[in-house]
Amino acid sequence: MEEGHLAARPQPIGAAPWPQPAGLHPLGEALLRVPVAPGAGPLPLILMLHGAGGDPARALRRIEPIAEAALVLLPKSRGATWDVLEGGYGPDIARIDAVLAEVFAAWPVDPARVAAAGFSDGASYALSLAMMNGALFTHGLAFSPGFAAPLHVEGKPRLFLSHGTEDRVLNIDLCSRRLAPKLKRAGYPLTYLEFDGGHEVPEAIAQRALAFLLED
């Protein structure tokens, strides 16, 4: 766990049932947002990570406009923010791996559309998780990230970054405008969007991220 590795994997397509109705379901301290079932087929999964001082409910509100298109899993960090910022990978990796395994065991998840997503500190953490776990995450969706801190890299998941030009919490010049070129040079398929606004996830940006996840 100290190396940031996640062992949980989706079941083969068609193996999992559809066990619960649409809505919000608690999984310990995590939440699972279940959309209205679009049929018997598997769904994309978005692992959505909250920002510093946040919680799963607040993280869900950030992407509420796109929540009906996927299973959305919203874990809670053990501390005020994610473990990499509080001493190193380990405790939160274990919690995320356990709740992912629970969801994968019970729900039909499309293994071609599994995204690590997050806002602010959660965006930095999601980006790092995606880069370290390319065998699991096909996509990384980072809304206003500050950095990426993978201990190693695995595969080349497709990455989506967005950042407000007037962000007063994580300055765009010091964060995404430095990070995006590094990711491109490293060979990651990257979509990078800037928008007029602050430290937020505008609905139009959330919709672009969803289109990025769903496109062939």
mmCIF file of N, CA and C in Angstrom, residues 24-25 34 37 53 66 81 94 103 110 123 143 147 149-150 152 164 169 192 205 207 209 214 216:
data_model
loop_
_atom_site.group_PDB
_atom_site.id
_atom_site.type_symbol
_atom_site.label_atom_id
_atom_site.label_comp_id
_atom_site.label_asym_id
_atom_site.label_seq_id
_atom_site.Cartn_x
_atom_site.Cartn_y
_atom_site.Cartn_z
ATOM 1 N N LEU A 24 -28.378 7.100 -3.598
ATOM 2 C CA LEU A 24 -27.141 7.222 -2.836
ATOM 3 C C LEU A 24 -27.102 6.142 -1.767
ATOM 4 N N HIS A 25 -26.008 5.375 -1.753
ATOM 5 C CA HIS A 25 -25.885 4.258 -0.818
ATOM 6 C C HIS A 25 -24.594 4.398 -0.017
ATOM 7 N N VAL A 34 -25.645 5.610 -7.410
ATOM 8 C CA VAL A 34 -26.094 4.667 -8.437
ATOM 9 C C VAL A 34 -27.062 5.386 -9.377
ATOM 10 N N ALA A 37 -30.709 2.616 -13.869
ATOM 11 C CA ALA A 37 -30.106 1.551 -14.678
ATOM 12 C C ALA A 37 -30.459 1.723 -16.146
ATOM 13 N N GLY A 53 -10.230 19.097 3.407
ATOM 14 C CA GLY A 53 -11.299 19.524 4.283
ATOM 15 C C GLY A 53 -12.687 19.178 3.786
ATOM 16 N N ILE A 66 -23.159 15.172 -14.022
ATOM 17 C CA ILE A 66 -22.801 13.999 -14.822
ATOM 18 C C ILE A 66 -22.976 12.694 -14.048
ATOM 19 N N THR A 81 -6.903 15.624 4.556
ATOM 20 C CA THR A 81 -6.707 15.465 3.125
ATOM 21 C C THR A 81 -6.101 14.091 2.889
ATOM 22 N N ALA A 94 -5.317 1.845 1.176
ATOM 23 C CA ALA A 94 -5.977 0.646 1.695
ATOM 24 C C ALA A 94 -7.487 0.819 1.737
ATOM 25 N N VAL A 103 -17.321 -2.661 -4.444
ATOM 26 C CA VAL A 103 -18.154 -2.255 -5.570
ATOM 27 C C VAL A 103 -17.973 -3.207 -6.746
ATOM 28 N N ASP A 110 -17.803 -1.401 -16.371
ATOM 29 C CA ASP A 110 -17.122 -1.495 -17.662
ATOM 30 C C ASP A 110 -15.619 -1.311 -17.448
ATOM 31 N N ALA A 123 -7.922 16.056 -6.864
ATOM 32 C CA ALA A 123 -7.487 15.959 -8.258
ATOM 33 C C ALA A 123 -6.028 15.531 -8.337
ATOM 34 N N PHE A 143 -9.743 17.937 -11.776
ATOM 35 C CA PHE A 143 -10.337 19.263 -11.778
ATOM 36 C C PHE A 143 -9.545 20.164 -10.821
ATOM 37 N N PHE A 147 -0.682 19.128 -8.360
ATOM 38 C CA PHE A 147 0.543 18.391 -8.670
ATOM 39 C C PHE A 147 0.178 16.957 -9.020
ATOM 40 N N ALA A 149 2.105 13.124 -8.001
ATOM 41 C CA ALA A 149 3.218 12.566 -7.221
ATOM 42 C C ALA A 149 3.216 11.045 -7.269
ATOM 43 N N PRO A 150 3.288 10.465 -8.478
ATOM 44 C CA PRO A 150 3.358 9.006 -8.542
ATOM 45 C C PRO A 150 4.730 8.501 -8.087
ATOM 46 N N HIS A 152 5.710 5.543 -9.011
ATOM 47 C CA HIS A 152 6.085 4.782 -10.205
ATOM 48 C C HIS A 152 4.961 5.002 -11.200
ATOM 49 N N GLY A 164 -9.263 26.824 -13.575
ATOM 50 C CA GLY A 164 -9.758 28.182 -13.749
ATOM 51 C C GLY A 164 -8.623 29.188 -13.796
ATOM 52 N N VAL A 169 -6.877 29.671 -5.095
ATOM 53 C CA VAL A 169 -6.466 28.630 -4.144
ATOM 54 C C VAL A 169 -5.249 27.880 -4.675
ATOM 55 N N TYR A 192 -6.433 19.162 -22.025
ATOM 56 C CA TYR A 192 -6.254 20.193 -21.005
ATOM 57 C C TYR A 192 -7.123 21.393 -21.352
ATOM 58 N N ILE A 205 -17.575 22.177 -17.785
ATOM 59 C CA ILE A 205 -16.340 21.404 -17.659
ATOM 60 C C ILE A 205 -16.648 19.970 -17.247
ATOM 61 N N GLN A 207 -19.327 18.324 -17.948
ATOM 62 C CA GLN A 207 -19.871 17.664 -19.131
ATOM 63 C C GLN A 207 -18.770 17.301 -20.130
ATOM 64 N N ALA A 209 -15.705 16.576 -19.328
ATOM 65 C CA ALA A 209 -15.015 15.429 -18.740
ATOM 66 C C ALA A 209 -15.780 14.137 -18.976
ATOM 67 N N LEU A 214 -16.542 8.936 -22.026
ATOM 68 C CA LEU A 214 -17.426 8.068 -22.793
ATOM 69 C C LEU A 214 -17.037 7.901 -24.252
ATOM 70 N N ASP A 216 -15.147 6.980 -27.715
ATOM 71 C CA ASP A 216 -14.410 5.778 -28.130
ATOM 72 C C ASP A 216 -12.928 6.069 -28.253
#
